[in-house]
Amino acid sequence: DGGITQSPKYLFRKEGQNVTLSCEQNLNHDAMYWYRQDPGQGLRLIYYSQIVNDFQKGDIAEGYSVSREKKESFPLTVTSAQKNPTAFYLCASSMRLAGDVNEQFFGPGTRLTVL
Amino acid sequence: KNQVEQSPQSLIILEGKNCTLQCNYTVSPFSNLRWYKQDTGRGPVSLTIMTFSENTKSNGRYTATLDADTKQSSLHITASQLSDSASYICVVSEGFSGGYNKLIFGAGTRLAVHP
């Protein structure tokens, strides 16, 4: 069963704590992405990666960190430096980073709530 | 500034009726335009992708149109069903060859289909 999985579905964190969101894909895609979704706003790009051990900052990378040690995995760490981390986080992947029609496939999301 | 604006913000229709959602964009250069369906608490799922040369594309009861001259797109839903209740997101891909085709997301239209 091919696709993208994210875990956990719901996550609660106390202020001042770091937390890591998991994203795994078995689609053999090279590119992976992390987005943040807030009510009434479009998705905003946090980080993206086109290959193992390489990743780039998106529009709102401050307070977040990522790693890409395996092609299948792209975990996102929300650090205590992120001022407003409560949001819905979406992971996505695509065959490659660029191209005329480069469809991104999304995972089911993780809802992070800071208490 | 590259932007994607969607209207209306929300819409309520009766089951079996048709509806049309609008998307205006100011993204340049343009690569393609996508419509996604996002159920509450889930990741977006692609409905259609249209390149510059395409002005209409269908996916079952969903038909998207694109007018690249006026930079407008619409998503028409025919014979609505209760399962169509979701947010519909318009996404425009910037056209940068050799690099990352950045996606610009609209805030979405929240559709509720009532029996």
PDB file of N, CA, C and O in Angstrom, chain A residues 9 33 35 37 40-43 45 48 59 88 90 97-104 106-108, chain B residues 31-32 34 36 38 41-44 46 49 51 89 93 96 98-103 105-107:
ATOM      1  N   LYS A   9      -0.943  11.474  14.832  1.00  0.00           N
ATOM      2  CA  LYS A   9      -2.017  12.265  14.251  1.00  0.00           C
ATOM      3  C   LYS A   9      -2.272  13.515  15.101  1.00  0.00           C
ATOM      4  O   LYS A   9      -2.544  14.584  14.583  1.00  0.00           O
ATOM      5  N   TYR A  33       8.579  17.558   1.367  1.00  0.00           N
ATOM      6  CA  TYR A  33       8.267  18.917   1.796  1.00  0.00           C
ATOM      7  C   TYR A  33       7.541  18.882   3.149  1.00  0.00           C
ATOM      8  O   TYR A  33       6.833  17.928   3.458  1.00  0.00           O
ATOM      9  N   TYR A  35       4.846  21.468   5.241  1.00  0.00           N
ATOM     10  CA  TYR A  35       4.008  22.667   5.206  1.00  0.00           C
ATOM     11  C   TYR A  35       3.329  22.843   6.552  1.00  0.00           C
ATOM     12  O   TYR A  35       3.088  21.885   7.285  1.00  0.00           O
ATOM     13  N   GLN A  37      -0.267  24.593   8.101  1.00  0.00           N
ATOM     14  CA  GLN A  37      -1.580  25.107   7.729  1.00  0.00           C
ATOM     15  C   GLN A  37      -2.245  25.718   8.952  1.00  0.00           C
ATOM     16  O   GLN A  37      -2.391  25.051   9.982  1.00  0.00           O
ATOM     17  N   GLY A  40      -7.847  29.700   7.856  1.00  0.00           N
ATOM     18  CA  GLY A  40      -8.037  30.879   7.025  1.00  0.00           C
ATOM     19  C   GLY A  40      -6.838  31.271   6.186  1.00  0.00           C
ATOM     20  O   GLY A  40      -6.860  32.319   5.539  1.00  0.00           O
ATOM     21  N   GLN A  41      -5.793  30.460   6.209  1.00  0.00           N
ATOM     22  CA  GLN A  41      -4.590  30.772   5.427  1.00  0.00           C
ATOM     23  C   GLN A  41      -4.232  29.619   4.502  1.00  0.00           C
ATOM     24  O   GLN A  41      -4.579  28.466   4.768  1.00  0.00           O
ATOM     25  N   GLY A  42      -3.515  29.953   3.440  1.00  0.00           N
ATOM     26  CA  GLY A  42      -2.999  28.896   2.582  1.00  0.00           C
ATOM     27  C   GLY A  42      -1.825  28.186   3.231  1.00  0.00           C
ATOM     28  O   GLY A  42      -1.204  28.712   4.164  1.00  0.00           O
ATOM     29  N   LEU A  43      -1.501  27.016   2.724  1.00  0.00           N
ATOM     30  CA  LEU A  43      -0.349  26.272   3.231  1.00  0.00           C
ATOM     31  C   LEU A  43       0.927  27.078   3.014  1.00  0.00           C
ATOM     32  O   LEU A  43       1.108  27.723   1.980  1.00  0.00           O
ATOM     33  N   LEU A  45       5.234  26.906   3.198  1.00  0.00           N
ATOM     34  CA  LEU A  45       6.333  25.960   3.114  1.00  0.00           C
ATOM     35  C   LEU A  45       7.347  26.208   4.219  1.00  0.00           C
ATOM     36  O   LEU A  45       7.835  27.324   4.383  1.00  0.00           O
ATOM     37  N   TYR A  48      12.090  22.012   2.441  1.00  0.00           N
ATOM     38  CA  TYR A  48      11.963  21.023   1.395  1.00  0.00           C
ATOM     39  C   TYR A  48      13.310  20.371   1.136  1.00  0.00           C
ATOM     40  O   TYR A  48      14.363  20.926   1.460  1.00  0.00           O
ATOM     41  N   ASP A  59       9.586  29.293   3.303  1.00  0.00           N
ATOM     42  CA  ASP A  59       9.212  30.664   3.656  1.00  0.00           C
ATOM     43  C   ASP A  59       9.181  30.926   5.161  1.00  0.00           C
ATOM     44  O   ASP A  59       9.321  32.060   5.595  1.00  0.00           O
ATOM     45  N   PHE A  88      -1.595  22.771  12.070  1.00  0.00           N
ATOM     46  CA  PHE A  88      -1.728  21.482  11.379  1.00  0.00           C
ATOM     47  C   PHE A  88      -0.536  21.375  10.439  1.00  0.00           C
ATOM     48  O   PHE A  88      -0.319  22.240   9.594  1.00  0.00           O
ATOM     49  N   LEU A  90       1.625  19.376   7.520  1.00  0.00           N
ATOM     50  CA  LEU A  90       1.455  18.458   6.402  1.00  0.00           C
ATOM     51  C   LEU A  90       2.796  18.168   5.751  1.00  0.00           C
ATOM     52  O   LEU A  90       3.564  19.071   5.449  1.00  0.00           O
ATOM     53  N   LEU A  97      11.957  17.647  -7.735  1.00  0.00           N
ATOM     54  CA  LEU A  97      11.729  18.964  -7.176  1.00  0.00           C
ATOM     55  C   LEU A  97      11.081  19.914  -8.160  1.00  0.00           C
ATOM     56  O   LEU A  97      10.350  20.827  -7.775  1.00  0.00           O
ATOM     57  N   ALA A  98      11.347  19.736  -9.424  1.00  0.00           N
ATOM     58  CA  ALA A  98      10.880  20.702 -10.411  1.00  0.00           C
ATOM     59  C   ALA A  98      10.355  19.975 -11.627  1.00  0.00           C
ATOM     60  O   ALA A  98      10.578  18.792 -11.830  1.00  0.00           O
ATOM     61  N   GLY A  99       9.657  20.687 -12.470  1.00  0.00           N
ATOM     62  CA  GLY A  99       9.101  20.103 -13.674  1.00  0.00           C
ATOM     63  C   GLY A  99       7.779  20.745 -14.007  1.00  0.00           C
ATOM     64  O   GLY A  99       7.147  21.367 -13.168  1.00  0.00           O
ATOM     65  N   ASP A 100       7.339  20.584 -15.248  1.00  0.00           N
ATOM     66  CA  ASP A 100       6.095  21.213 -15.682  1.00  0.00           C
ATOM     67  C   ASP A 100       4.912  20.742 -14.849  1.00  0.00           C
ATOM     68  O   ASP A 100       4.119  21.539 -14.381  1.00  0.00           O
ATOM     69  N   VAL A 101       4.791  19.457 -14.693  1.00  0.00           N
ATOM     70  CA  VAL A 101       3.701  18.910 -13.888  1.00  0.00           C
ATOM     71  C   VAL A 101       4.332  18.015 -12.853  1.00  0.00           C
ATOM     72  O   VAL A 101       4.697  16.875 -13.133  1.00  0.00           O
ATOM     73  N   ASN A 102       4.498  18.533 -11.684  1.00  0.00           N
ATOM     74  CA  ASN A 102       5.229  17.835 -10.631  1.00  0.00           C
ATOM     75  C   ASN A 102       4.299  17.681  -9.443  1.00  0.00           C
ATOM     76  O   ASN A 102       4.364  18.465  -8.500  1.00  0.00           O
ATOM     77  N   GLU A 103       3.421  16.698  -9.541  1.00  0.00           N
ATOM     78  CA  GLU A 103       2.363  16.575  -8.548  1.00  0.00           C
ATOM     79  C   GLU A 103       2.913  16.219  -7.183  1.00  0.00           C
ATOM     80  O   GLU A 103       3.743  15.314  -7.039  1.00  0.00           O
ATOM     81  N   GLN A 104       2.441  16.948  -6.172  1.00  0.00           N
ATOM     82  CA  GLN A 104       2.789  16.645  -4.796  1.00  0.00           C
ATOM     83  C   GLN A 104       1.673  15.829  -4.153  1.00  0.00           C
ATOM     84  O   GLN A 104       0.497  16.139  -4.309  1.00  0.00           O
ATOM     85  N   PHE A 106       0.194  14.416  -0.539  1.00  0.00           N
ATOM     86  CA  PHE A 106       0.224  14.831   0.852  1.00  0.00           C
ATOM     87  C   PHE A 106      -0.066  13.678   1.803  1.00  0.00           C
ATOM     88  O   PHE A 106      -0.844  12.768   1.497  1.00  0.00           O
ATOM     89  N   GLY A 107       0.555  13.758   2.978  1.00  0.00           N
ATOM     90  CA  GLY A 107       0.233  12.838   4.050  1.00  0.00           C
ATOM     91  C   GLY A 107      -1.026  13.275   4.776  1.00  0.00           C
ATOM     92  O   GLY A 107      -1.611  14.321   4.446  1.00  0.00           O
ATOM     93  N   PRO A 108      -1.455  12.516   5.790  1.00  0.00           N
ATOM     94  CA  PRO A 108      -2.706  12.817   6.496  1.00  0.00           C
ATOM     95  C   PRO A 108      -2.589  13.946   7.506  1.00  0.00           C
ATOM     96  O   PRO A 108      -3.603  14.437   8.000  1.00  0.00           O
TER      97      PRO A 108
ATOM     98  N   SER B  31       3.403  28.157 -14.202  1.00  0.00           N
ATOM     99  CA  SER B  31       3.703  26.827 -14.703  1.00  0.00           C
ATOM    100  C   SER B  31       2.432  25.998 -14.838  1.00  0.00           C
ATOM    101  O   SER B  31       2.147  25.483 -15.917  1.00  0.00           O
ATOM    102  N   ASN B  32       1.702  25.846 -13.750  1.00  0.00           N
ATOM    103  CA  ASN B  32       0.452  25.093 -13.807  1.00  0.00           C
ATOM    104  C   ASN B  32      -0.438  25.477 -12.640  1.00  0.00           C
ATOM    105  O   ASN B  32       0.001  26.149 -11.699  1.00  0.00           O
ATOM    106  N   ARG B  34      -3.474  23.883  -9.981  1.00  0.00           N
ATOM    107  CA  ARG B  34      -4.035  22.653  -9.438  1.00  0.00           C
ATOM    108  C   ARG B  34      -5.210  22.970  -8.525  1.00  0.00           C
ATOM    109  O   ARG B  34      -5.235  24.019  -7.887  1.00  0.00           O
ATOM    110  N   TYR B  36      -7.127  21.096  -5.288  1.00  0.00           N
ATOM    111  CA  TYR B  36      -7.074  20.014  -4.310  1.00  0.00           C
ATOM    112  C   TYR B  36      -8.363  20.007  -3.496  1.00  0.00           C
ATOM    113  O   TYR B  36      -8.954  21.067  -3.250  1.00  0.00           O
ATOM    114  N   GLN B  38      -9.646  18.935   0.303  1.00  0.00           N
ATOM    115  CA  GLN B  38      -9.143  18.585   1.626  1.00  0.00           C
ATOM    116  C   GLN B  38     -10.300  18.361   2.588  1.00  0.00           C
ATOM    117  O   GLN B  38     -11.015  19.306   2.931  1.00  0.00           O
ATOM    118  N   GLY B  41      -9.322  17.740   8.739  1.00  0.00           N
ATOM    119  CA  GLY B  41      -8.354  16.952   9.480  1.00  0.00           C
ATOM    120  C   GLY B  41      -7.556  15.967   8.641  1.00  0.00           C
ATOM    121  O   GLY B  41      -6.889  15.089   9.197  1.00  0.00           O
ATOM    122  N   ARG B  42      -7.612  16.122   7.323  1.00  0.00           N
ATOM    123  CA  ARG B  42      -6.881  15.218   6.426  1.00  0.00           C
ATOM    124  C   ARG B  42      -5.970  16.026   5.507  1.00  0.00           C
ATOM    125  O   ARG B  42      -6.032  17.255   5.442  1.00  0.00           O
ATOM    126  N   GLY B  43      -5.104  15.325   4.766  1.00  0.00           N
ATOM    127  CA  GLY B  43      -4.252  15.998   3.803  1.00  0.00           C
ATOM    128  C   GLY B  43      -4.990  16.263   2.504  1.00  0.00           C
ATOM    129  O   GLY B  43      -5.946  15.565   2.166  1.00  0.00           O
ATOM    130  N   PRO B  44      -4.563  17.275   1.733  1.00  0.00           N
ATOM    131  CA  PRO B  44      -5.202  17.572   0.444  1.00  0.00           C
ATOM    132  C   PRO B  44      -4.982  16.437  -0.551  1.00  0.00           C
ATOM    133  O   PRO B  44      -3.933  15.781  -0.553  1.00  0.00           O
ATOM    134  N   SER B  46      -5.273  15.672  -4.768  1.00  0.00           N
ATOM    135  CA  SER B  46      -5.333  16.360  -6.053  1.00  0.00           C
ATOM    136  C   SER B  46      -6.587  15.989  -6.839  1.00  0.00           C
ATOM    137  O   SER B  46      -6.956  14.820  -6.924  1.00  0.00           O
ATOM    138  N   ILE B  49      -4.893  19.027 -12.509  1.00  0.00           N
ATOM    139  CA  ILE B  49      -3.714  19.858 -12.764  1.00  0.00           C
ATOM    140  C   ILE B  49      -3.802  20.334 -14.207  1.00  0.00           C
ATOM    141  O   ILE B  49      -4.006  19.521 -15.112  1.00  0.00           O
ATOM    142  N   THR B  51      -1.929  22.817 -17.230  1.00  0.00           N
ATOM    143  CA  THR B  51      -0.811  23.636 -17.665  1.00  0.00           C
ATOM    144  C   THR B  51      -1.341  24.831 -18.455  1.00  0.00           C
ATOM    145  O   THR B  51      -2.550  24.956 -18.693  1.00  0.00           O
ATOM    146  N   ILE B  89      -8.955  23.750  -2.483  1.00  0.00           N
ATOM    147  CA  ILE B  89      -7.799  24.642  -2.482  1.00  0.00           C
ATOM    148  C   ILE B  89      -7.265  24.803  -3.903  1.00  0.00           C
ATOM    149  O   ILE B  89      -7.019  23.810  -4.599  1.00  0.00           O
ATOM    150  N   SER B  93       1.539  26.913  -9.455  1.00  0.00           N
ATOM    151  CA  SER B  93       2.969  26.618  -9.435  1.00  0.00           C
ATOM    152  C   SER B  93       3.732  27.668 -10.220  1.00  0.00           C
ATOM    153  O   SER B  93       3.390  27.967 -11.373  1.00  0.00           O
ATOM    154  N   PHE B  96       9.778  28.119 -12.702  1.00  0.00           N
ATOM    155  CA  PHE B  96      11.220  28.358 -12.742  1.00  0.00           C
ATOM    156  C   PHE B  96      11.897  27.086 -13.204  1.00  0.00           C
ATOM    157  O   PHE B  96      11.870  26.074 -12.518  1.00  0.00           O
ATOM    158  N   GLY B  98      14.733  24.364 -13.936  1.00  0.00           N
ATOM    159  CA  GLY B  98      16.005  23.997 -13.322  1.00  0.00           C
ATOM    160  C   GLY B  98      16.047  24.155 -11.831  1.00  0.00           C
ATOM    161  O   GLY B  98      17.031  23.825 -11.192  1.00  0.00           O
ATOM    162  N   GLY B  99      14.999  24.656 -11.238  1.00  0.00           N
ATOM    163  CA  GLY B  99      15.013  24.854  -9.793  1.00  0.00           C
ATOM    164  C   GLY B  99      13.748  24.323  -9.174  1.00  0.00           C
ATOM    165  O   GLY B  99      13.129  23.405  -9.680  1.00  0.00           O
ATOM    166  N   TYR B 100      13.353  24.915  -8.109  1.00  0.00           N
ATOM    167  CA  TYR B 100      12.177  24.468  -7.386  1.00  0.00           C
ATOM    168  C   TYR B 100      10.958  25.217  -7.887  1.00  0.00           C
ATOM    169  O   TYR B 100      10.937  26.440  -7.894  1.00  0.00           O
ATOM    170  N   ASN B 101       9.944  24.487  -8.344  1.00  0.00           N
ATOM    171  CA  ASN B 101       8.695  25.110  -8.771  1.00  0.00           C
ATOM    172  C   ASN B 101       7.840  25.362  -7.535  1.00  0.00           C
ATOM    173  O   ASN B 101       7.073  24.502  -7.120  1.00  0.00           O
ATOM    174  N   LYS B 102       7.966  26.543  -6.977  1.00  0.00           N
ATOM    175  CA  LYS B 102       7.270  26.862  -5.739  1.00  0.00           C
ATOM    176  C   LYS B 102       5.762  26.863  -5.949  1.00  0.00           C
ATOM    177  O   LYS B 102       5.261  27.357  -6.956  1.00  0.00           O
ATOM    178  N   LEU B 103       5.044  26.302  -4.990  1.00  0.00           N
ATOM    179  CA  LEU B 103       3.584  26.297  -5.022  1.00  0.00           C
ATOM    180  C   LEU B 103       3.049  27.443  -4.175  1.00  0.00           C
ATOM    181  O   LEU B 103       3.490  27.642  -3.036  1.00  0.00           O
ATOM    182  N   PHE B 105      -0.370  28.690  -2.485  1.00  0.00           N
ATOM    183  CA  PHE B 105      -1.652  28.109  -2.092  1.00  0.00           C
ATOM    184  C   PHE B 105      -2.674  29.194  -1.783  1.00  0.00           C
ATOM    185  O   PHE B 105      -2.370  30.180  -1.098  1.00  0.00           O
ATOM    186  N   GLY B 106      -3.896  28.992  -2.273  1.00  0.00           N
ATOM    187  CA  GLY B 106      -4.995  29.814  -1.816  1.00  0.00           C
ATOM    188  C   GLY B 106      -5.459  29.343  -0.449  1.00  0.00           C
ATOM    189  O   GLY B 106      -5.079  28.269   0.021  1.00  0.00           O
ATOM    190  N   ALA B 107      -6.292  30.161   0.198  1.00  0.00           N
ATOM    191  CA  ALA B 107      -6.779  29.837   1.538  1.00  0.00           C
ATOM    192  C   ALA B 107      -7.901  28.804   1.514  1.00  0.00           C
ATOM    193  O   ALA B 107      -8.257  28.250   2.556  1.00  0.00           O
TER     194      ALA B 107
END
